C-alpha atoms as one frame of an Amber mdcrd trajectory, in Angstrom:
protein
  92.383  97.806 -94.423  95.831  96.322 -93.935  94.887  93.421 -96.212  93.584
  95.803 -98.881  96.848  97.757 -98.765  98.865  94.559 -99.162  96.723  93.488
-102.130  97.179  96.908-103.759 100.927  96.793-103.127 101.126  93.315-104.670
  99.099  94.340-107.704 101.163  97.459-108.306 104.382  95.501-107.801 103.244
  92.988-110.424 102.407  95.804-112.855 105.778  97.465-112.198 107.600  94.150
-112.651 105.976  93.372-116.001 106.442  96.946-117.237 110.009  97.054-116.006
 110.973  93.792-117.647 109.443  94.827-120.951 111.155  98.214-120.979 114.521
  97.055-119.643 114.924  93.858-121.677 112.757  94.069-124.807 114.144  95.873
-127.836 112.790  99.368-128.334 111.701  98.599-131.909 109.559  95.699-130.717
 108.007  97.850-127.976 107.144 100.546-130.498 105.046  98.001-132.404 102.894
  97.064-129.411  99.677  98.834-128.398 100.553 101.598-125.959 104.244 101.349
-126.797 104.208 103.812-129.679 105.807 106.474-127.488 109.079 104.487-127.448
 109.550 105.278-131.132 110.428 108.876-130.186 112.458 108.060-127.052 116.082
 107.048-126.765 117.025 103.488-125.891 118.688 104.744-122.699 115.528 106.547
-121.580 113.318 103.528-122.153 115.735 101.232-120.305 116.061 103.713-117.451
 112.303 103.731-117.059 112.388  99.938-117.067 114.973  99.839-114.310 112.992
 102.384-112.266 109.891 100.210-112.615 111.856  97.158-111.458 113.064  99.121
-108.451 109.483 100.220-107.781 108.343  96.583-107.829 110.904  95.796-105.164
 110.227  98.970-103.182 106.498  98.309-102.936 106.974  94.916-101.250 110.451
  94.144 -99.935 110.940  96.886 -97.319 107.799  95.781 -95.473 108.443  92.025
 -95.872 112.006  92.147 -94.543 111.185  94.981 -92.090 114.093  97.127 -93.223
 113.098 100.767 -93.791 109.390 100.009 -94.342 108.783 103.732 -94.847 110.066
 103.117 -98.353 106.743 101.459 -99.266 104.662 104.656 -99.151 107.567 106.684
-100.560 107.706 104.288-103.523 103.934 104.527-103.924 104.161 108.340-103.980
 106.889 108.108-106.648 104.637 105.732-108.619 101.938 108.456-108.592 104.414
 110.857-110.227 105.419 108.188-112.757 101.796 107.587-113.692 101.187 111.308
-114.246 104.092 111.244-116.682 102.751 108.090-118.336  99.326 109.665-118.832
 100.824 112.825-120.322 102.988 110.720-122.635 100.038 108.656-123.859  97.994
 111.802-124.517 100.875 113.439-126.416 101.529 110.350-128.532  98.142 109.390
-129.790  95.793 109.803-126.886  94.888 106.154-126.427  92.155 106.639-123.860
  92.301 103.084-122.532  95.971 103.520-121.536  95.298 106.902-119.944  92.432
 105.346-117.972  94.634 102.414-116.972  97.392 104.739-115.780  94.800 106.758
-113.877  93.691 103.557-112.144  97.277 102.729-111.191  97.719 106.309-109.948
  94.626 106.013-107.757  95.804 102.685-106.323  99.269 104.115-105.614  97.740
 107.185-103.962  95.587 104.944-101.776  98.670 102.899-100.830 100.723 105.989
-100.033  97.888 107.472 -97.966  97.295 104.210 -96.103 100.935 103.495 -95.321
 101.822 107.058 -94.409  98.667 107.386 -92.316  96.257 104.953 -90.635  98.092
 101.702 -91.469 101.659 102.896 -91.129 104.285 100.212 -90.498 105.851 102.381
 -87.804 102.788 102.749 -85.574
């Protein structure tokens, strides 16, 4: 199970890294023209960049605390925060066009993050 949790953490970190880079460093107008990025048309530049920075921090928080063994409890905390972020992402996609494939993708990420939070808070905790 420990290996599965590491794989999930790595996958979610990669997703967060790609999403964070695109939101933090790609122009909002370009994002609005991509599939699934239509919601950025109605959001401020500051909001989109803030989400990008939060996703970059999530990418680090899902991996680094456990790797360097400094406050590894941040891994499940970050995963729990990712669950909340994915709920917001699903609601946003539904409100701005209801692209079912992006809602389903966000639901998948939510389930993986919930599994990671459960596993690292519970049976495969870094502190036990």
